[in-house]
Short mmCIF file of N, CA and C in Angstrom, two decimals:
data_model
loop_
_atom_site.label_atom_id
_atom_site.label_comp_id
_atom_site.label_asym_id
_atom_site.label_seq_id
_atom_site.Cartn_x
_atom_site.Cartn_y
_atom_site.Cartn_z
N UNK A 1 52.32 -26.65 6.64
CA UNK A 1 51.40 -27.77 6.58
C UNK A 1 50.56 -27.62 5.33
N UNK A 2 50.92 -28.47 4.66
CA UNK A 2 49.94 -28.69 3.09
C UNK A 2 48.02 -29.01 3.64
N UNK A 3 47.54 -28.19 2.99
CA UNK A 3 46.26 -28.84 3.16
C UNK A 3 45.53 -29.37 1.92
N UNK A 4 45.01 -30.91 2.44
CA UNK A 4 44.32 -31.51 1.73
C UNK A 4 42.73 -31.18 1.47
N UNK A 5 42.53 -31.85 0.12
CA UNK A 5 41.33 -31.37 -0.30
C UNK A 5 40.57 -32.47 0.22
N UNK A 6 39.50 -32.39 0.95
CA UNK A 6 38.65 -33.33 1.05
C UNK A 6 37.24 -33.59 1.12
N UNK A 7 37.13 -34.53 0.79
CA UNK A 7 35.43 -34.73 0.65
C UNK A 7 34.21 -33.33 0.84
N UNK A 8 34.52 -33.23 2.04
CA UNK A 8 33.72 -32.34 3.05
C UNK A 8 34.14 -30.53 2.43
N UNK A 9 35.35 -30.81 2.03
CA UNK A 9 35.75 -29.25 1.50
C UNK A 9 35.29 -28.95 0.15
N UNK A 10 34.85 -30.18 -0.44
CA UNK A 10 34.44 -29.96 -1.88
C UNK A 10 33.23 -29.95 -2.30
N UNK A 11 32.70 -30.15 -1.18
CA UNK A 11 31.08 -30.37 -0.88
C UNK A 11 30.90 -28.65 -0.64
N UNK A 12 31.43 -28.46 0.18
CA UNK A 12 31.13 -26.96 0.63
C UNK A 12 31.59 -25.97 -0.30
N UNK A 13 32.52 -26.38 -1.60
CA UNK A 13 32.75 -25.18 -2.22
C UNK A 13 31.96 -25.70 -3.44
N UNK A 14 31.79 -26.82 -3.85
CA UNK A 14 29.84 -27.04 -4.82
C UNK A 14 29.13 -26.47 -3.85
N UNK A 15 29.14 -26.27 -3.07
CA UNK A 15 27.79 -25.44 -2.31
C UNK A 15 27.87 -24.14 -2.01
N UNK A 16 28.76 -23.21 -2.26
CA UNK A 16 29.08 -22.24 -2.36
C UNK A 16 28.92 -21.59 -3.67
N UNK A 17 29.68 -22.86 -4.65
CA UNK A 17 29.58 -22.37 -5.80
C UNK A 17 28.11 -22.12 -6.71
N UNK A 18 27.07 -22.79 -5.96
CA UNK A 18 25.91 -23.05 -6.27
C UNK A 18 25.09 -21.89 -5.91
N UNK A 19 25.29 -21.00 -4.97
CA UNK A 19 24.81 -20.02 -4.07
C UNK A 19 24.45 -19.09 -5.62
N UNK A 20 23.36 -18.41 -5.98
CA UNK A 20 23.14 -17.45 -7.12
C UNK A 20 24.42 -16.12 -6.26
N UNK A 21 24.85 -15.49 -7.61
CA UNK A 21 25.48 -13.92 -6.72
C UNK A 21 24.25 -13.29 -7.11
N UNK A 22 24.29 -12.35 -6.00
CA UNK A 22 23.31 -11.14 -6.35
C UNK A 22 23.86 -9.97 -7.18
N UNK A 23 22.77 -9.77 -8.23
CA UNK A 23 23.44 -9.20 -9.87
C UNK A 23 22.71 -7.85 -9.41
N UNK A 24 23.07 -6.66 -9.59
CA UNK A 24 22.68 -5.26 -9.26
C UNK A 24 21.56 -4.87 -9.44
N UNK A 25 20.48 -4.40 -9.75
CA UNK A 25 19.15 -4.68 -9.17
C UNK A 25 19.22 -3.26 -10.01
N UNK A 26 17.87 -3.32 -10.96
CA UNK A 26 17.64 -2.71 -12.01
C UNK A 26 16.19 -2.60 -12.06
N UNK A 27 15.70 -1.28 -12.06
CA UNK A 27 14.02 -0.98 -11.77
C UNK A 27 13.22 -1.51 -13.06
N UNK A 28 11.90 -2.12 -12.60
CA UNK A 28 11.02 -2.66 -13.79
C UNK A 28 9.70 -1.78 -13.98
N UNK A 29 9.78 -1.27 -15.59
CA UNK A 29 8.88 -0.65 -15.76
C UNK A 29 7.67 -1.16 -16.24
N UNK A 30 6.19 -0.72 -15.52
CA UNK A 30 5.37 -1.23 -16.07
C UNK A 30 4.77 -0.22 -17.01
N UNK A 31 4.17 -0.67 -17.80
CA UNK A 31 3.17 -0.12 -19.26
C UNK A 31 1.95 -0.21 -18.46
N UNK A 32 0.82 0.01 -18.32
CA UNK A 32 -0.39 -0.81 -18.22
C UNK A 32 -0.94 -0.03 -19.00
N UNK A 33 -0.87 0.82 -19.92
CA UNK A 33 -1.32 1.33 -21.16
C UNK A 33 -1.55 0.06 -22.44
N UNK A 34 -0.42 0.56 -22.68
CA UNK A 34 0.21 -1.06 -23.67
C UNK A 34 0.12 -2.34 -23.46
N UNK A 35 0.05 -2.66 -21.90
CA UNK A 35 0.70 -4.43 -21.69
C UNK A 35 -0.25 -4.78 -20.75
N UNK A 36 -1.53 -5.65 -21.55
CA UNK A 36 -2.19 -5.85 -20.71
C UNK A 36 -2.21 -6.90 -18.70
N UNK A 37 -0.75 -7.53 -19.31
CA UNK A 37 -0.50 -8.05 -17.89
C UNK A 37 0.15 -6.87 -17.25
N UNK A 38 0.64 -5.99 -17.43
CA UNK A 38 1.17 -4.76 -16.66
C UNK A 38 -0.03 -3.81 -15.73
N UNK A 39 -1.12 -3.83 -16.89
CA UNK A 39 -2.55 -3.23 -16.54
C UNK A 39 -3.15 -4.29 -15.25
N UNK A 40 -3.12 -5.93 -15.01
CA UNK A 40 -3.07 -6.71 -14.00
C UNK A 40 -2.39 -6.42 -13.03
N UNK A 41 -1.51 -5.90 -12.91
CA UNK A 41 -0.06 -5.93 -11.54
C UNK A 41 -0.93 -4.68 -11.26
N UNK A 42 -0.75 -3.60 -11.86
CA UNK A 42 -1.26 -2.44 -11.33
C UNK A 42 -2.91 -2.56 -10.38
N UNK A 43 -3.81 -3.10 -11.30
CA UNK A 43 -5.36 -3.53 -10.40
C UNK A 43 -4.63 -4.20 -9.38
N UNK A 44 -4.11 -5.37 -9.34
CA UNK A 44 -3.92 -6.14 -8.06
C UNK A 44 -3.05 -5.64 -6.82
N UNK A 45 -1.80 -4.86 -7.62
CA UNK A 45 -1.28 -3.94 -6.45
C UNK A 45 -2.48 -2.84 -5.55
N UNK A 46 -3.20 -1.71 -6.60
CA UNK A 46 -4.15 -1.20 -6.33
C UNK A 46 -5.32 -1.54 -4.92
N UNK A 47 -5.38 -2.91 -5.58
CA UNK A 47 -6.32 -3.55 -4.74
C UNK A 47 -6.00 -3.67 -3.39
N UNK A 48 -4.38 -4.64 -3.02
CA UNK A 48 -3.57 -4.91 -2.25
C UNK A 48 -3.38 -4.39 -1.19
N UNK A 49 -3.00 -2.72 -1.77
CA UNK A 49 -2.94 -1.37 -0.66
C UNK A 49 -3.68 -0.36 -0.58
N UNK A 50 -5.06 -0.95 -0.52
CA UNK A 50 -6.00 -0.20 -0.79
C UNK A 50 -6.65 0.26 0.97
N UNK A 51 -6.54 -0.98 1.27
CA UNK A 51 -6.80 -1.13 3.00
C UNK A 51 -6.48 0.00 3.98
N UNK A 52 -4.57 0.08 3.35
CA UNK A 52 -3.68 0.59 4.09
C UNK A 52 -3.29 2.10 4.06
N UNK A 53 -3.47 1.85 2.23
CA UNK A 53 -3.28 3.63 1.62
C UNK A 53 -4.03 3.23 0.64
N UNK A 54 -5.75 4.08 1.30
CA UNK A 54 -6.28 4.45 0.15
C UNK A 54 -5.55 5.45 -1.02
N UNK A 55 -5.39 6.37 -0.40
CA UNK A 55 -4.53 7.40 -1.39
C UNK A 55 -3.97 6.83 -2.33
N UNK A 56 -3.47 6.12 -2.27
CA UNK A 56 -2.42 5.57 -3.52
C UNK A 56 -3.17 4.75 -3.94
N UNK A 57 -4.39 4.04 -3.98
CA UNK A 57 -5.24 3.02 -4.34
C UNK A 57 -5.64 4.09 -5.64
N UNK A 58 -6.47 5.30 -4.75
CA UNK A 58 -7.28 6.08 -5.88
C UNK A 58 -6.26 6.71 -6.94
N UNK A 59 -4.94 7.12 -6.32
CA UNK A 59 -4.01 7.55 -7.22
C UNK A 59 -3.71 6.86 -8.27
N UNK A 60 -3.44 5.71 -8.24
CA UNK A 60 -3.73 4.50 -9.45
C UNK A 60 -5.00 4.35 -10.22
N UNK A 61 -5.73 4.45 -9.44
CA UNK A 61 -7.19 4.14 -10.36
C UNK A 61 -7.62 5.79 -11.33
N UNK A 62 -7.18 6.19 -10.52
CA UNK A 62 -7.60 7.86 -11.81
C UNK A 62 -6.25 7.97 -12.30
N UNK A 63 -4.86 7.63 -12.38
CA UNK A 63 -3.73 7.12 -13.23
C UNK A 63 -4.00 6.82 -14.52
N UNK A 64 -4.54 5.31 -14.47
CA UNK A 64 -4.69 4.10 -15.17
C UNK A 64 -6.15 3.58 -15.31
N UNK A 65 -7.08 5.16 -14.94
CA UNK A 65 -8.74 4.54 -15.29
C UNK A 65 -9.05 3.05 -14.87
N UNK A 66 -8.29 2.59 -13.40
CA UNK A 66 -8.63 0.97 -13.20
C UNK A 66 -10.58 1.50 -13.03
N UNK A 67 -11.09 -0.36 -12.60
CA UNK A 67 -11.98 -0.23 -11.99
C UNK A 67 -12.15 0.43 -10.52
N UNK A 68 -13.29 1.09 -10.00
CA UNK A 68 -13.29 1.71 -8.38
C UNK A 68 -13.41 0.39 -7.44
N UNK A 69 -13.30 -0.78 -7.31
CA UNK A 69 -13.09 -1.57 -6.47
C UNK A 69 -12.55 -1.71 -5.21
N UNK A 70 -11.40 -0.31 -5.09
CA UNK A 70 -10.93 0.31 -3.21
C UNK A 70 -11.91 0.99 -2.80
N UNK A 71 -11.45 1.16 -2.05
CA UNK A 71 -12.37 1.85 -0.83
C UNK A 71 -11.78 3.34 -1.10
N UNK A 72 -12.46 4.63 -1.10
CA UNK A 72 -12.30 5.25 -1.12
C UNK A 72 -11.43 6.34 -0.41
N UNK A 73 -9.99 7.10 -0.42
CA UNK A 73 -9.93 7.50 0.71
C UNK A 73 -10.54 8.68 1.46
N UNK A 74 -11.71 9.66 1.22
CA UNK A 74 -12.77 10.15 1.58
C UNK A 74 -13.64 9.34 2.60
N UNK A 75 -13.72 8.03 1.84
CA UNK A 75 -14.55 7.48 2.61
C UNK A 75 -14.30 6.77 4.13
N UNK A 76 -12.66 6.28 3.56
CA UNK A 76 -12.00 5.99 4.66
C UNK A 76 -11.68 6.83 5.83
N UNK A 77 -11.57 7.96 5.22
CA UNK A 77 -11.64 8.84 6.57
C UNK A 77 -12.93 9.38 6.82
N UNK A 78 -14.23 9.31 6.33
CA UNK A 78 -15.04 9.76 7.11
C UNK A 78 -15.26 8.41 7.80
N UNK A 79 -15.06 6.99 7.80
CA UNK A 79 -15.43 5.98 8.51
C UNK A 79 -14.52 5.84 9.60
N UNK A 80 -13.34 6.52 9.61
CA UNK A 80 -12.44 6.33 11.25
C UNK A 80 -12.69 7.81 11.79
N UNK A 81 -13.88 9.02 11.10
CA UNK A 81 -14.19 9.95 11.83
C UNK A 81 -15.22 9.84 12.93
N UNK A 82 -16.06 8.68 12.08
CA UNK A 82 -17.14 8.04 12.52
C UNK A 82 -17.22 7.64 14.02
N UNK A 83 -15.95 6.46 13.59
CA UNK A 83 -15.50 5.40 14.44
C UNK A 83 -15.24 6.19 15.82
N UNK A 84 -14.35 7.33 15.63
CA UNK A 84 -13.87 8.48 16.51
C UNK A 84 -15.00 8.77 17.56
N UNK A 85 -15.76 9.23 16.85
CA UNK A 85 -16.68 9.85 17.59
C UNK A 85 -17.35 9.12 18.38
N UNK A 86 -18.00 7.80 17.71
CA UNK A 86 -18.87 6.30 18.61
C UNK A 86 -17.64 6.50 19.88
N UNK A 87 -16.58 6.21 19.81
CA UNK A 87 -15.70 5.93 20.78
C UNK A 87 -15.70 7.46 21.81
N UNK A 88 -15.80 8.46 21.33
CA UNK A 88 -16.14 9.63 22.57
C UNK A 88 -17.18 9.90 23.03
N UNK A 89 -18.31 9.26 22.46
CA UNK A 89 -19.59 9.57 23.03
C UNK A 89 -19.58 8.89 23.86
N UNK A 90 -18.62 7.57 24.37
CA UNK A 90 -18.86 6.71 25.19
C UNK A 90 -18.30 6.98 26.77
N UNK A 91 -17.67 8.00 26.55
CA UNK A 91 -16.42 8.92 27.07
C UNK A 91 -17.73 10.04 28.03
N UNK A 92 -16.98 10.81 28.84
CA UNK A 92 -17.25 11.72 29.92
C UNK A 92 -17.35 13.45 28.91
N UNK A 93 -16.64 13.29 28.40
CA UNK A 93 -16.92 14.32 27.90
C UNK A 93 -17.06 14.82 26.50
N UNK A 94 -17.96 14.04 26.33
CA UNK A 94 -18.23 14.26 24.93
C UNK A 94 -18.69 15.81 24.74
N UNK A 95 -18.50 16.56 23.57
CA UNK A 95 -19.02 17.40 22.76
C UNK A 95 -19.85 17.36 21.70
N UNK A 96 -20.76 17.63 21.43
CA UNK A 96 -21.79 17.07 19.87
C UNK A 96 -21.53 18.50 19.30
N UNK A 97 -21.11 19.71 19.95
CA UNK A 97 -21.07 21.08 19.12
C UNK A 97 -19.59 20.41 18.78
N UNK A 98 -18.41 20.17 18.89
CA UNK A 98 -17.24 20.27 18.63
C UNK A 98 -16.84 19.31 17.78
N UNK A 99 -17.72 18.02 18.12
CA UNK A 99 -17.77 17.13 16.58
C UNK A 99 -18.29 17.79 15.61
N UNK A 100 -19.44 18.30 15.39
CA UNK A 100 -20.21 18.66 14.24
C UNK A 100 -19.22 19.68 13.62
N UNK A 101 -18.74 20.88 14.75
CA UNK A 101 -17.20 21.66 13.92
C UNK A 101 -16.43 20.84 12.68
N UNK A 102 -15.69 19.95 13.40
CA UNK A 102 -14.65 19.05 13.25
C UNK A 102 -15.47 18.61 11.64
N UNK A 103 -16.53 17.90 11.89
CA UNK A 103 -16.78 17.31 10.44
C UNK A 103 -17.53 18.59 9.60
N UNK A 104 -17.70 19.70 9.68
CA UNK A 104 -17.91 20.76 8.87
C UNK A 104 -16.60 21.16 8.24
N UNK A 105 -15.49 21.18 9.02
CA UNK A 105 -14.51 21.23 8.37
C UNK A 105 -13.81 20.27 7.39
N UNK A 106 -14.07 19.24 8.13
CA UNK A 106 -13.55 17.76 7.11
C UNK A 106 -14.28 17.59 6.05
N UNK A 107 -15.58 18.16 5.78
CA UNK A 107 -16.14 18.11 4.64
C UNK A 107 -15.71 18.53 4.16
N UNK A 108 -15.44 20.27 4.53
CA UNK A 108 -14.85 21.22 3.50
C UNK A 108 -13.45 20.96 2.88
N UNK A 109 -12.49 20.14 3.65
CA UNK A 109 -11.18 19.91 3.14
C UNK A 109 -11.24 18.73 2.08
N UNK A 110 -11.86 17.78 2.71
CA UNK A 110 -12.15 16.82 1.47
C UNK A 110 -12.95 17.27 0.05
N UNK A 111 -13.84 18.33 0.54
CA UNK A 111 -14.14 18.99 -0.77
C UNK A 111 -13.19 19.66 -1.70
N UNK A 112 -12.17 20.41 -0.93
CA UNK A 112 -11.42 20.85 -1.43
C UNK A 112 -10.26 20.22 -2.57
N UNK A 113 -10.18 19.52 -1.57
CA UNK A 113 -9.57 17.96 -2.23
C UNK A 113 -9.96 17.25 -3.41
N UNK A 114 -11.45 17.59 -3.57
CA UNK A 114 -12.10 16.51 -4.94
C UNK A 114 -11.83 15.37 -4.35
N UNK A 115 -12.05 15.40 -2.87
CA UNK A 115 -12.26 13.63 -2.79
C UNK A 115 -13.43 12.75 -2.51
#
């Protein structure tokens, strides 16, 4: 059985043929030394995942000398140490000797840290 070409088959292979191929995928380097829109992507990425991973916020900004505009991640963790604690004091058995441990040490590691 011969098959005919029709309308509907030629529609679908212009529409096939139209489809982009996907071309192999090749990493883009940014400058933000040199290129001042490169120095943009980097602040705005910075900024972006700053919420999520401070770490990599500040890792960029002492990188690439951005502005300090994230949140710190020092700071971020002393504010969900914070948070921690409001939430156990509310609790049966709170400790105030075993917090104060806890953040004597977290000082000291974040000190250690230079953070």
């Amino acid at each position: 059985m011969k098959h005919h070409a029709t309308r509907h088959s030629t529609v679908e292979r212009h529409i096939l043929s139209a489809i982009p191929r996907s071309a192999p995928r090749q990493p883009v380097v940014l400058d933000p030394a040199g290129d001042p829109y490169a120095r943009v992507a980097v602040e705005a990425y910075a900024e972006a995942c700053a919420h999520e991973q401070p770490w990599l916020a500040e890792a960029l900004q002492r990188q690439y000398q951005l502005a300090g505009g994230t949140p710190s991640s020092a700071a971020a963790l002393w504010r969900a140490f914070h948070e921690a604690q409001r939430l156990a004091r509310e609790g049966q058995s709170y400790d105030e000797a075993a917090w104060t441990h806890v953040a004597l040490h977290l000082c000291g590691v974040l000190g250690a840290m230079n953070l």
